[in-house]
PDB file of C-alpha atoms in Angstrom:
ATOM      1  CA  MET P 153      -0.013   0.207  -0.070  1.00 41.00           C
ATOM      2  CA  ILE P 154       1.206   3.351  -0.840  1.00 46.00           C
ATOM      3  CA  VAL P 155       0.018   6.742   0.525  1.00 46.00           C
ATOM      4  CA  SER P 156       1.065   9.671  -1.580  1.00 46.00           C
ATOM      5  CA  SER P 157      -1.120  12.540  -0.448  1.00 47.00           C
ATOM      6  CA  ASP P 158       0.087  14.897   2.239  1.00 50.00           C
ATOM      7  CA  CYS P 159      -0.752  14.108   5.884  1.00 56.00           C
ATOM      8  CA  THR P 160      -0.958  16.184   9.029  1.00 54.00           C
ATOM      9  CA  PHE P 161      -0.809  14.598  12.555  1.00 48.00           C
ATOM     10  CA  SER P 162      -1.658  17.054  15.438  1.00 49.00           C
ATOM     11  CA  SER P 163      -2.750  14.124  17.916  1.00 45.00           C
ATOM     12  CA  PRO P 164      -1.313  10.643  18.566  1.00 52.00           C
ATOM     13  CA  ALA P 165      -1.900   8.159  15.476  1.00 54.00           C
ATOM     14  CA  THR P 166      -0.699   4.633  15.343  1.00 57.00           C
ATOM     15  CA  ILE P 167      -0.329   2.863  12.079  1.00 62.00           C
ATOM     16  CA  ARG P 168      -0.783  -0.881  12.160  1.00 59.00           C
ATOM     17  CA  GLY P 169      -0.116  -3.245   9.318  1.00 57.00           C
ATOM     18  CA  THR P 170      -0.119  -6.848   8.432  1.00 55.00           C
ATOM     19  CA  SER P 171       3.012  -9.025   8.029  1.00 58.00           C
ATOM     20  CA  ASP P 172       2.296  -9.665   4.250  1.00 58.00           C
ATOM     21  CA  HIS P 173       2.056  -6.122   3.057  1.00 67.00           C
ATOM     22  CA  GLN P 174       4.671  -3.279   3.135  1.00 79.00           C
ATOM     23  CA  LEU P 175       3.237   0.173   3.810  1.00 84.00           C
ATOM     24  CA  SER P 176       4.914   3.122   1.832  1.00 87.00           C
ATOM     25  CA  LEU P 177       4.227   6.598   2.924  1.00 89.00           C
ATOM     26  CA  ALA P 178       5.437   8.713   0.161  1.00 88.00           C
ATOM     27  CA  CYS P 179       3.391  11.708   1.396  1.00 89.00           C
ATOM     28  CA  ASP P 180       4.932  14.726   3.160  1.00 92.00           C
ATOM     29  CA  ILE P 181       4.115  14.710   6.781  1.00 92.00           C
ATOM     30  CA  SER P 182       3.670  17.600   9.001  1.00 92.00           C
ATOM     31  CA  GLY P 183       2.277  18.499  12.432  1.00 92.00           C
ATOM     32  CA  SER P 184       3.400  17.954  16.062  1.00 91.00           C
ATOM     33  CA  GLY P 185       1.670  14.799  17.228  1.00 90.00           C
ATOM     34  CA  VAL P 186       2.765  11.325  17.913  1.00 91.00           C
ATOM     35  CA  LEU P 187       3.330   9.080  14.841  1.00 92.00           C
ATOM     36  CA  GLY P 188       3.447   5.321  15.797  1.00 90.00           C
ATOM     37  CA  PHE P 189       4.214   2.166  13.755  1.00 87.00           C
ATOM     38  CA  ARG P 190       3.190  -1.317  15.119  1.00 82.00           C
ATOM     39  CA  PRO P 191       2.378  -4.727  13.686  1.00 74.00           C
ATOM     40  CA  TYR P 192      -1.406  -5.408  13.525  1.00 68.00           C
ATOM     41  CA  GLU P 193      -0.933  -8.997  14.687  1.00 68.00           C
ATOM     42  CA  THR P 194       0.727 -10.522  17.609  1.00 68.00           C
ATOM     43  CA  ASN P 195       4.164 -11.976  17.111  1.00 66.00           C
ATOM     44  CA  THR P 196       4.388 -10.800  13.317  1.00 70.00           C
ATOM     45  CA  THR P 197       6.595  -8.534  11.792  1.00 76.00           C
ATOM     46  CA  GLN P 198       5.627  -5.400   9.647  1.00 83.00           C
ATOM     47  CA  THR P 199       7.458  -3.084   7.467  1.00 89.00           C
ATOM     48  CA  THR P 200       6.756   0.633   6.895  1.00 91.00           C
ATOM     49  CA  ALA P 201       8.831   2.895   4.352  1.00 93.00           C
ATOM     50  CA  LEU P 202       8.961   6.655   4.912  1.00 94.00           C
ATOM     51  CA  THR P 203      10.128   8.441   1.564  1.00 93.00           C
ATOM     52  CA  GLY P 204       8.481  11.900   1.601  1.00 93.00           C
ATOM     53  CA  ASP P 205       9.929  15.316   2.981  1.00 95.00           C
ATOM     54  CA  ASN P 206       8.739  15.388   6.386  1.00 95.00           C
ATOM     55  CA  SER P 207      10.797  18.304   7.549  1.00 96.00           C
ATOM     56  CA  ARG P 208       7.663  20.035   8.769  1.00 95.00           C
ATOM     57  CA  PHE P 209       6.916  17.337  11.133  1.00 95.00           C
ATOM     58  CA  ALA P 210       7.972  18.279  14.742  1.00 94.00           C
ATOM     59  CA  GLY P 211       6.300  15.566  16.574  1.00 94.00           C
ATOM     60  CA  ASN P 212       7.547  11.958  17.741  1.00 95.00           C
ATOM     61  CA  ILE P 213       7.894   8.914  15.759  1.00 96.00           C
ATOM     62  CA  TYR P 214       7.547   5.665  17.833  1.00 94.00           C
ATOM     63  CA  VAL P 215       8.155   2.302  16.517  1.00 92.00           C
ATOM     64  CA  TRP P 216       6.845  -0.701  18.635  1.00 86.00           C
ATOM     65  CA  SER P 217       6.631  -4.547  18.626  1.00 80.00           C
ATOM     66  CA  GLN P 218       3.609  -6.475  19.124  1.00 69.00           C
ATOM     67  CA  TYR P 219       4.753  -9.551  21.002  1.00 63.00           C
ATOM     68  CA  VAL P 220       3.590 -11.735  23.747  1.00 47.00           C
ATOM     69  CA  THR P 221       6.697 -13.242  25.397  1.00 57.00           C
ATOM     70  CA  ASP P 222       9.815 -11.662  23.893  1.00 62.00           C
ATOM     71  CA  ALA P 223      10.551  -9.238  21.145  1.00 56.00           C
ATOM     72  CA  THR P 224      12.857 -10.170  18.126  1.00 59.00           C
ATOM     73  CA  PRO P 225      13.285  -8.963  14.606  1.00 56.00           C
ATOM     74  CA  ASP P 226      10.861 -11.747  13.738  1.00 60.00           C
ATOM     75  CA  ASN P 227       7.985 -10.204  15.479  1.00 64.00           C
ATOM     76  CA  GLY P 228       8.939  -6.342  15.533  1.00 75.00           C
ATOM     77  CA  GLN P 229       8.324  -3.397  13.322  1.00 86.00           C
ATOM     78  CA  THR P 230      10.712  -2.278  10.656  1.00 91.00           C
ATOM     79  CA  LEU P 231      10.860   1.350   9.711  1.00 95.00           C
ATOM     80  CA  ILE P 232      12.860   2.167   6.336  1.00 96.00           C
ATOM     81  CA  PHE P 233      13.749   5.806   5.510  1.00 97.00           C
ATOM     82  CA  THR P 234      15.574   7.092   2.441  1.00 96.00           C
ATOM     83  CA  LYS P 235      16.790  10.672   3.788  1.00 97.00           C
ATOM     84  CA  SER P 236      17.164  12.622   6.905  1.00 97.00           C
ATOM     85  CA  GLU P 237      13.834  14.625   6.366  1.00 97.00           C
ATOM     86  CA  CYS P 238      11.871  11.348   6.472  1.00 97.00           C
ATOM     87  CA  LEU P 239      12.249  11.431  10.169  1.00 97.00           C
ATOM     88  CA  GLY P 240      11.044  14.863  10.932  1.00 96.00           C
ATOM     89  CA  GLY P 241      12.616  18.124  11.079  1.00 96.00           C
ATOM     90  CA  ALA P 242      13.955  20.663  13.685  1.00 95.00           C
ATOM     91  CA  ARG P 243      11.964  21.256  16.895  1.00 94.00           C
ATOM     92  CA  SER P 244      12.157  24.063  19.452  1.00 94.00           C
ATOM     93  CA  VAL P 245      13.114  21.774  22.499  1.00 96.00           C
ATOM     94  CA  PHE P 246      15.362  18.769  22.628  1.00 97.00           C
ATOM     95  CA  ASP P 247      13.736  15.546  22.791  1.00 96.00           C
ATOM     96  CA  TYR P 248      15.831  12.496  23.258  1.00 96.00           C
ATOM     97  CA  ARG P 249      12.821  10.360  22.252  1.00 96.00           C
ATOM     98  CA  ALA P 250      11.863  12.287  19.070  1.00 97.00           C
ATOM     99  CA  VAL P 251      12.510   9.075  17.139  1.00 98.00           C
ATOM    100  CA  GLN P 252      12.178   5.842  19.384  1.00 97.00           C
ATOM    101  CA  ILE P 253      12.833   2.228  18.247  1.00 96.00           C
ATOM    102  CA  GLY P 254      11.247  -0.217  20.659  1.00 91.00           C
ATOM    103  CA  ARG P 255      12.260  -3.611  21.787  1.00 88.00           C
ATOM    104  CA  GLY P 256      12.932  -5.920  18.848  1.00 87.00           C
ATOM    105  CA  CYS P 257      12.313  -3.215  16.087  1.00 91.00           C
ATOM    106  CA  LYS P 258      14.608  -2.190  13.218  1.00 94.00           C
ATOM    107  CA  LEU P 259      15.270   1.323  11.798  1.00 97.00           C
ATOM    108  CA  VAL P 260      16.724   0.861   8.456  1.00 97.00           C
ATOM    109  CA  ALA P 261      18.512   3.463   6.244  1.00 98.00           C
ATOM    110  CA  SER P 262      18.722   3.372   2.559  1.00 97.00           C
ATOM    111  CA  GLY P 263      21.377   5.528   0.816  1.00 96.00           C
ATOM    112  CA  THR P 264      23.930   7.829   1.613  1.00 97.00           C
ATOM    113  CA  MET P 265      22.912  10.661   4.067  1.00 98.00           C
ATOM    114  CA  THR P 266      23.627  12.785   7.141  1.00 98.00           C
ATOM    115  CA  LEU P 267      21.157  12.583  10.062  1.00 98.00           C
ATOM    116  CA  GLU P 268      21.017  16.084  11.649  1.00 97.00           C
ATOM    117  CA  ALA P 269      18.116  18.117  12.878  1.00 96.00           C
ATOM    118  CA  GLU P 270      18.051  20.604  15.560  1.00 97.00           C
ATOM    119  CA  ASN P 271      16.941  19.162  18.934  1.00 97.00           C
ATOM    120  CA  ARG P 272      16.165  15.748  17.394  1.00 97.00           C
ATOM    121  CA  GLY P 273      17.303  12.717  19.462  1.00 97.00           C
ATOM    122  CA  PHE P 274      17.091   8.939  18.715  1.00 98.00           C
ATOM    123  CA  TYR P 275      16.395   6.549  21.396  1.00 98.00           C
ATOM    124  CA  PHE P 276      16.978   2.751  20.944  1.00 97.00           C
ATOM    125  CA  SER P 277      15.291   0.781  23.656  1.00 91.00           C
ATOM    126  CA  GLN P 278      16.354  -2.521  24.710  1.00 84.00           C
ATOM    127  CA  ASP P 279      17.527  -4.968  22.077  1.00 87.00           C
ATOM    128  CA  THR P 280      17.118  -2.904  19.000  1.00 93.00           C
ATOM    129  CA  TYR P 281      18.567  -2.882  15.265  1.00 96.00           C
ATOM    130  CA  PHE P 282      19.911  -0.211  13.193  1.00 97.00           C
ATOM    131  CA  SER P 283      20.582  -1.252   9.717  1.00 97.00           C
ATOM    132  CA  VAL P 284      22.400   0.626   6.895  1.00 98.00           C
ATOM    133  CA  LEU P 285      21.540  -1.066   3.706  1.00 98.00           C
ATOM    134  CA  ASP P 286      23.955   0.758   1.439  1.00 97.00           C
ATOM    135  CA  GLY P 287      25.939   3.735   1.252  1.00 97.00           C
ATOM    136  CA  ILE P 288      27.301   5.760   4.409  1.00 98.00           C
ATOM    137  CA  VAL P 289      24.927   7.269   7.176  1.00 98.00           C
ATOM    138  CA  THR P 290      26.594   9.913   9.122  1.00 97.00           C
ATOM    139  CA  MET P 291      24.852  10.161  12.554  1.00 97.00           C
ATOM    140  CA  LYS P 292      25.095  13.680  13.928  1.00 96.00           C
ATOM    141  CA  ASP P 293      21.854  13.661  16.067  1.00 97.00           C
ATOM    142  CA  PRO P 294      22.490  12.396  19.754  1.00 96.00           C
ATOM    143  CA  ILE P 295      21.774   8.696  20.332  1.00 96.00           C
ATOM    144  CA  ARG P 296      20.506   7.208  23.637  1.00 97.00           C
ATOM    145  CA  LYS P 297      20.351   3.456  23.852  1.00 96.00           C
ATOM    146  CA  SER P 298      19.379   0.807  26.518  1.00 95.00           C
ATOM    147  CA  LEU P 299      20.736  -2.646  26.379  1.00 94.00           C
ATOM    148  CA  ALA P 300      22.059  -4.189  23.125  1.00 94.00           C
ATOM    149  CA  LEU P 301      21.980  -2.246  19.805  1.00 96.00           C
ATOM    150  CA  THR P 302      22.888  -4.249  16.835  1.00 97.00           C
ATOM    151  CA  LYS P 303      24.275  -2.826  13.482  1.00 98.00           C
ATOM    152  CA  GLY P 304      23.101  -4.603  10.364  1.00 97.00           C
ATOM    153  CA  GLY P 305      23.254  -3.981   6.476  1.00 97.00           C
ATOM    154  CA  ALA P 306      26.140  -3.891   4.216  1.00 98.00           C
ATOM    155  CA  GLY P 307      26.531   0.154   4.470  1.00 98.00           C
ATOM    156  CA  ILE P 308      28.527   2.175   6.957  1.00 98.00           C
ATOM    157  CA  LEU P 309      27.143   3.790  10.119  1.00 98.00           C
ATOM    158  CA  GLU P 310      29.338   6.665  10.945  1.00 97.00           C
ATOM    159  CA  LEU P 311      28.937   8.003  14.505  1.00 96.00           C
ATOM    160  CA  ALA P 312      29.448  11.789  14.529  1.00 94.00           C
ATOM    161  CA  GLY P 313      27.497  12.841  17.590  1.00 91.00           C
ATOM    162  CA  PRO P 314      27.262  12.159  21.348  1.00 91.00           C
ATOM    163  CA  VAL P 315      26.001   8.658  22.647  1.00 93.00           C
ATOM    164  CA  SER P 316      24.333   8.332  26.047  1.00 94.00           C
ATOM    165  CA  PHE P 317      23.065   5.343  27.869  1.00 96.00           C
ATOM    166  CA  GLY P 318      19.868   4.238  29.634  1.00 95.00           C
ATOM    167  CA  VAL P 319      16.536   6.024  29.931  1.00 92.00           C
ATOM    168  CA  SER P 320      18.181   8.964  32.051  1.00 93.00           C
ATOM    169  CA  GLY P 321      21.038   9.188  29.649  1.00 94.00           C
ATOM    170  CA  ALA P 322      23.487   8.650  32.648  1.00 94.00           C
ATOM    171  CA  SER P 323      23.477   4.938  32.986  1.00 95.00           C
ATOM    172  CA  THR P 324      26.659   3.409  33.946  1.00 93.00           C
ATOM    173  CA  ALA P 325      25.550  -0.257  33.418  1.00 95.00           C
ATOM    174  CA  ASP P 326      27.809  -2.140  31.115  1.00 94.00           C
ATOM    175  CA  GLN P 327      24.766  -3.852  29.576  1.00 95.00           C
ATOM    176  CA  ASP P 328      23.477  -0.506  28.282  1.00 96.00           C
ATOM    177  CA  ARG P 329      26.990   0.067  26.338  1.00 96.00           C
ATOM    178  CA  VAL P 330      26.641  -3.231  24.191  1.00 96.00           C
ATOM    179  CA  PHE P 331      27.016  -2.413  20.521  1.00 97.00           C
ATOM    180  CA  VAL P 332      26.992  -5.408  18.311  1.00 97.00           C
ATOM    181  CA  ILE P 333      28.375  -4.821  14.592  1.00 98.00           C
ATOM    182  CA  GLU P 334      26.949  -7.775  12.895  1.00 97.00           C
ATOM    183  CA  GLU P 335      27.171  -6.592   9.319  1.00 98.00           C
ATOM    184  CA  GLY P 336      28.698  -3.780   7.463  1.00 98.00           C
ATOM    185  CA  GLY P 337      30.931  -1.045   8.862  1.00 98.00           C
ATOM    186  CA  LEU P 338      31.118   1.295  11.820  1.00 98.00           C
ATOM    187  CA  GLY P 339      32.869   4.488  11.397  1.00 97.00           C
ATOM    188  CA  VAL P 340      33.817   7.097  13.892  1.00 93.00           C
ATOM    189  CA  ALA P 341      33.850  10.896  13.130  1.00 93.00           C
ATOM    190  CA  THR P 342      34.150  12.303  16.395  1.00 89.00           C
ATOM    191  CA  PRO P 343      35.935  11.094  19.469  1.00 78.00           C
ATOM    192  CA  GLU P 344      33.105  11.269  21.919  1.00 74.00           C
ATOM    193  CA  ALA P 345      31.039   8.948  19.859  1.00 81.00           C
ATOM    194  CA  PHE P 346      33.264   5.863  20.464  1.00 85.00           C
ATOM    195  CA  GLY P 347      34.772   6.053  23.875  1.00 85.00           C
ATOM    196  CA  GLU P 348      31.954   4.353  26.181  1.00 91.00           C
ATOM    197  CA  LEU P 349      30.733   1.737  23.771  1.00 95.00           C
ATOM    198  CA  VAL P 350      31.409  -1.936  24.308  1.00 96.00           C
ATOM    199  CA  MET P 351      31.486  -3.282  20.967  1.00 97.00           C
ATOM    200  CA  THR P 352      31.584  -6.627  19.259  1.00 98.00           C
ATOM    201  CA  PHE P 353      32.718  -7.108  15.645  1.00 98.00           C
ATOM    202  CA  THR P 354      31.655 -10.292  13.992  1.00 98.00           C
ATOM    203  CA  LYS P 355      33.586 -11.717  10.948  1.00 97.00           C
ATOM    204  CA  ASP P 356      31.146 -10.069   8.639  1.00 97.00           C
ATOM    205  CA  ALA P 357      31.603  -6.690  10.107  1.00 98.00           C
ATOM    206  CA  PHE P 358      34.358  -4.177   9.834  1.00 98.00           C
ATOM    207  CA  LEU P 359      35.680  -0.957  11.398  1.00 98.00           C
ATOM    208  CA  ALA P 360      35.938   1.866   8.694  1.00 98.00           C
ATOM    209  CA  VAL P 361      38.672   4.224   9.109  1.00 97.00           C
ATOM    210  CA  ASN P 362      38.687   7.514   7.162  1.00 96.00           C
ATOM    211  CA  ALA P 363      41.951   8.758   5.842  1.00 96.00           C
ATOM    212  CA  GLU P 364      40.443  12.237   5.182  1.00 96.00           C
ATOM    213  CA  ALA P 365      38.755  12.512   8.574  1.00 95.00           C
ATOM    214  CA  GLU P 366      37.948  16.298   9.380  1.00 94.00           C
ATOM    215  CA  ASN P 367      38.321  15.751  13.065  1.00 94.00           C
ATOM    216  CA  GLU P 368      41.837  16.235  14.414  1.00 95.00           C
ATOM    217  CA  ASP P 369      41.574  13.718  17.367  1.00 95.00           C
ATOM    218  CA  VAL P 370      40.105  10.990  15.009  1.00 95.00           C
ATOM    219  CA  ARG P 371      43.084  11.947  12.622  1.00 95.00           C
ATOM    220  CA  THR P 372      45.448  11.276  15.463  1.00 96.00           C
ATOM    221  CA  PHE P 373      43.781   8.517  17.338  1.00 96.00           C
ATOM    222  CA  GLY P 374      41.219   6.792  15.171  1.00 95.00           C
ATOM    223  CA  ALA P 375      38.642   5.028  17.321  1.00 95.00           C
ATOM    224  CA  LYS P 376      39.839   5.851  20.824  1.00 95.00           C
ATOM    225  CA  SER P 377      38.710   4.134  23.969  1.00 95.00           C
ATOM    226  CA  GLU P 378      40.141   3.600  27.492  1.00 95.00           C
ATOM    227  CA  ARG P 379      37.812   0.868  28.354  1.00 96.00           C
ATOM    228  CA  THR P 380      39.320  -2.656  28.817  1.00 97.00           C
ATOM    229  CA  ASP P 381      36.159  -4.214  27.128  1.00 97.00           C
ATOM    230  CA  ALA P 382      35.928  -1.800  24.350  1.00 96.00           C
ATOM    231  CA  ILE P 383      36.241  -4.330  21.529  1.00 97.00           C
ATOM    232  CA  ALA P 384      35.612  -8.021  21.263  1.00 98.00           C
ATOM    233  CA  ILE P 385      36.190 -10.145  18.124  1.00 98.00           C
ATOM    234  CA  PRO P 386      34.546 -13.509  18.792  1.00 97.00           C
ATOM    235  CA  ASP P 387      35.482 -14.967  15.412  1.00 97.00           C
ATOM    236  CA  GLY P 388      39.087 -14.041  15.933  1.00 98.00           C
ATOM    237  CA  VAL P 389      39.437 -11.296  13.424  1.00 98.00           C
ATOM    238  CA  LEU P 390      38.885  -7.373  13.278  1.00 98.00           C
ATOM    239  CA  ASN P 391      38.162  -6.630   9.786  1.00 98.00           C
ATOM    240  CA  VAL P 392      39.297  -2.874   8.770  1.00 98.00           C
ATOM    241  CA  ARG P 393      38.689  -0.858   5.647  1.00 98.00           C
ATOM    242  CA  ILE P 394      40.144   2.451   4.800  1.00 97.00           C
ATOM    243  CA  ARG P 395      37.979   5.103   3.347  1.00 96.00           C
ATOM    244  CA  ALA P 396      39.909   7.337   0.687  1.00 95.00           C
ATOM    245  CA  SER P 397      38.816   9.098  -2.317  1.00 94.00           C
ATOM    246  CA  ASP P 398      40.377   8.446  -5.524  1.00 93.00           C
ATOM    247  CA  GLU P 399      41.966  12.014  -5.462  1.00 94.00           C
ATOM    248  CA  TYR P 400      43.503  11.097  -2.085  1.00 94.00           C
ATOM    249  CA  LEU P 401      44.929   8.048  -3.272  1.00 92.00           C
ATOM    250  CA  ASN P 402      46.244   9.684  -6.575  1.00 89.00           C
ATOM    251  CA  THR P 403      47.867  12.516  -4.807  1.00 89.00           C
ATOM    252  CA  HIS P 404      49.444  10.590  -1.802  1.00 88.00           C
ATOM    253  CA  GLY P 405      52.368   8.215  -1.859  1.00 88.00           C
ATOM    254  CA  ASP P 406      53.055   6.593   1.510  1.00 94.00           C
ATOM    255  CA  PHE P 407      50.359   7.449   4.174  1.00 96.00           C
ATOM    256  CA  SER P 408      49.211   6.170   7.571  1.00 97.00           C
ATOM    257  CA  VAL P 409      45.823   6.187   9.168  1.00 97.00           C
ATOM    258  CA  PRO P 410      45.249   5.460  12.757  1.00 97.00           C
ATOM    259  CA  ILE P 411      42.889   2.424  13.239  1.00 97.00           C
ATOM    260  CA  CYS P 412      42.227   2.355  16.913  1.00 96.00           C
ATOM    261  CA  THR P 413      43.804   3.602  20.205  1.00 97.00           C
ATOM    262  CA  VAL P 414      42.773   1.273  23.042  1.00 97.00           C
ATOM    263  CA  ALA P 415      43.726  -0.015  26.464  1.00 97.00           C
ATOM    264  CA  PRO P 416      46.549  -2.532  26.579  1.00 98.00           C
ATOM    265  CA  ALA P 417      44.103  -5.510  27.391  1.00 98.00           C
ATOM    266  CA  VAL P 418      42.130  -4.748  24.242  1.00 98.00           C
ATOM    267  CA  ALA P 419      45.344  -4.292  22.378  1.00 98.00           C
ATOM    268  CA  ASP P 420      46.565  -7.837  23.456  1.00 98.00           C
ATOM    269  CA  ALA P 421      43.277  -9.258  22.448  1.00 98.00           C
ATOM    270  CA  ILE P 422      43.329  -7.787  18.725  1.00 98.00           C
ATOM    271  CA  ASP P 423      47.020  -7.798  18.139  1.00 98.00           C
ATOM    272  CA  GLY P 424      47.836  -9.908  14.985  1.00 98.00           C
ATOM    273  CA  LYS P 425      44.134 -10.277  14.282  1.00 98.00           C
ATOM    274  CA  ILE P 426      43.488  -6.916  12.413  1.00 98.00           C
ATOM    275  CA  ALA P 427      42.884  -7.662   8.683  1.00 98.00           C
ATOM    276  CA  VAL P 428      42.968  -4.504   6.661  1.00 97.00           C
ATOM    277  CA  ALA P 429      41.222  -4.700   3.246  1.00 95.00           C
ATOM    278  CA  ARG P 430      43.355  -3.920   0.036  1.00 90.00           C
ATOM    279  CA  VAL P 431      43.534  -0.231  -0.836  1.00 92.00           C
ATOM    280  CA  ARG P 432      43.745   0.617  -4.486  1.00 88.00           C
ATOM    281  CA  LYS P 433      47.511   0.895  -5.567  1.00 85.00           C
ATOM    282  CA  HIS P 434      48.751   0.516  -2.158  1.00 91.00           C
ATOM    283  CA  LYS P 435      49.929  -2.097   0.101  1.00 93.00           C
ATOM    284  CA  VAL P 436      48.895  -1.884   3.576  1.00 96.00           C
ATOM    285  CA  THR P 437      50.582  -3.302   6.834  1.00 97.00           C
ATOM    286  CA  VAL P 438      49.584  -2.781  10.406  1.00 98.00           C
ATOM    287  CA  ARG P 439      51.874  -1.341  13.066  1.00 98.00           C
ATOM    288  CA  LYS P 440      51.373  -0.831  16.848  1.00 97.00           C
ATOM    289  CA  GLU P 441      52.765   1.865  19.125  1.00 98.00           C
ATOM    290  CA  THR P 442      52.430   3.098  22.638  1.00 98.00           C
ATOM    291  CA  VAL P 443      50.695   6.423  23.212  1.00 97.00           C
ATOM    292  CA  GLY P 444      50.632   7.231  26.826  1.00 97.00           C
ATOM    293  CA  SER P 445      48.926   4.523  28.658  1.00 97.00           C
ATOM    294  CA  LEU P 446      47.180   3.175  25.506  1.00 97.00           C
ATOM    295  CA  VAL P 447      48.247   1.454  22.597  1.00 98.00           C
ATOM    296  CA  ARG P 448      47.551   2.753  18.895  1.00 98.00           C
ATOM    297  CA  PHE P 449      47.290   0.579  15.852  1.00 98.00           C
ATOM    298  CA  MET P 450      48.282   2.383  12.536  1.00 98.00           C
ATOM    299  CA  ALA P 451      47.600   1.247   8.869  1.00 98.00           C
ATOM    300  CA  ASP P 452      50.588   2.023   6.873  1.00 97.00           C
ATOM    301  CA  ALA P 453      49.901   2.310   3.111  1.00 96.00           C
ATOM    302  CA  THR P 454      52.806   2.214   0.537  1.00 94.00           C
ATOM    303  CA  PRO P 455      52.279   2.602  -3.180  1.00 91.00           C
ATOM    304  CA  THR P 456      52.643  -0.857  -5.083  1.00 85.00           C
ATOM    305  CA  GLY P 457      53.629   0.929  -8.437  1.00 67.00           C
ATOM    306  CA  LEU P 458      55.321  -0.902 -11.275  1.00 59.00           C
ATOM    307  CA  THR P 459      58.396  -2.837 -10.691  1.00 52.00           C
ATOM    308  CA  LEU P 460      60.753  -3.617 -13.678  1.00 52.00           C
ATOM    309  CA  ILE P 461      63.463  -6.269 -13.150  1.00 53.00           C
ATOM    310  CA  LEU P 462      66.296  -5.934 -15.871  1.00 55.00           C
ATOM    311  CA  ARG P 463      68.635  -8.845 -16.189  1.00 61.00           C
TER     312      ARG P 463
END
């Protein structure tokens, strides 16, 4: 089902659909009410796509499960969006739950975009999912999360804003810091986005490092954390991909990019297990060095060029 005419919500409204249909809201949504999405039937999943320009919507978007015993991706709601404006626009007062993803539900981004709107926060409730199907999603809006958050999809999620924990935003519980990168990449654009997360990278995921990072600390340290449990690699490998434009690669000979700067306990766990993907026209090796009380891993790239052997 596709809704293409403009919609205004000034009071709470819940849109419920069945598991065998995808609802697409291609209309432009405005207003200041609460817009909720929930499967119609118990223990089923339902998908809704937002594709309109909803920048005039200053209300809240809530995504819920409809379950009896436990919430999983198999009985939750999936909300797909194609640009930042799909999830509303600026608001006069900050709301950390401007976009709230409920237990077992998925927020799915399709395409490259920057998520940034004044006073808009994202709250990921317990055991939620954030998928980036393709491209790079740069997350500048603040994130607040409780319990585990799982990153899926082949694309890259780049954290560029603050991350806080628990409903209050001040939780110190380790369980609220759990971030599982199950597929695709996780990138870091600002140092405060990474430092308190407890991350698990599977063999199908990778840490994305940017050779052209704008932030000076990121250019110096990469993904930095002093936590002794910052990174876990249950499959025995931390895959790394270097992001660099063709112009950068064509104009740089040897170059080095920081991968991560971590506590010695984490460094011991990942040492010798970092696999950096091949970079065009460059050979890449991994080096580690001590930086104060931490250990920094560097990716050193050297041009391969053309070698002629004369005999």
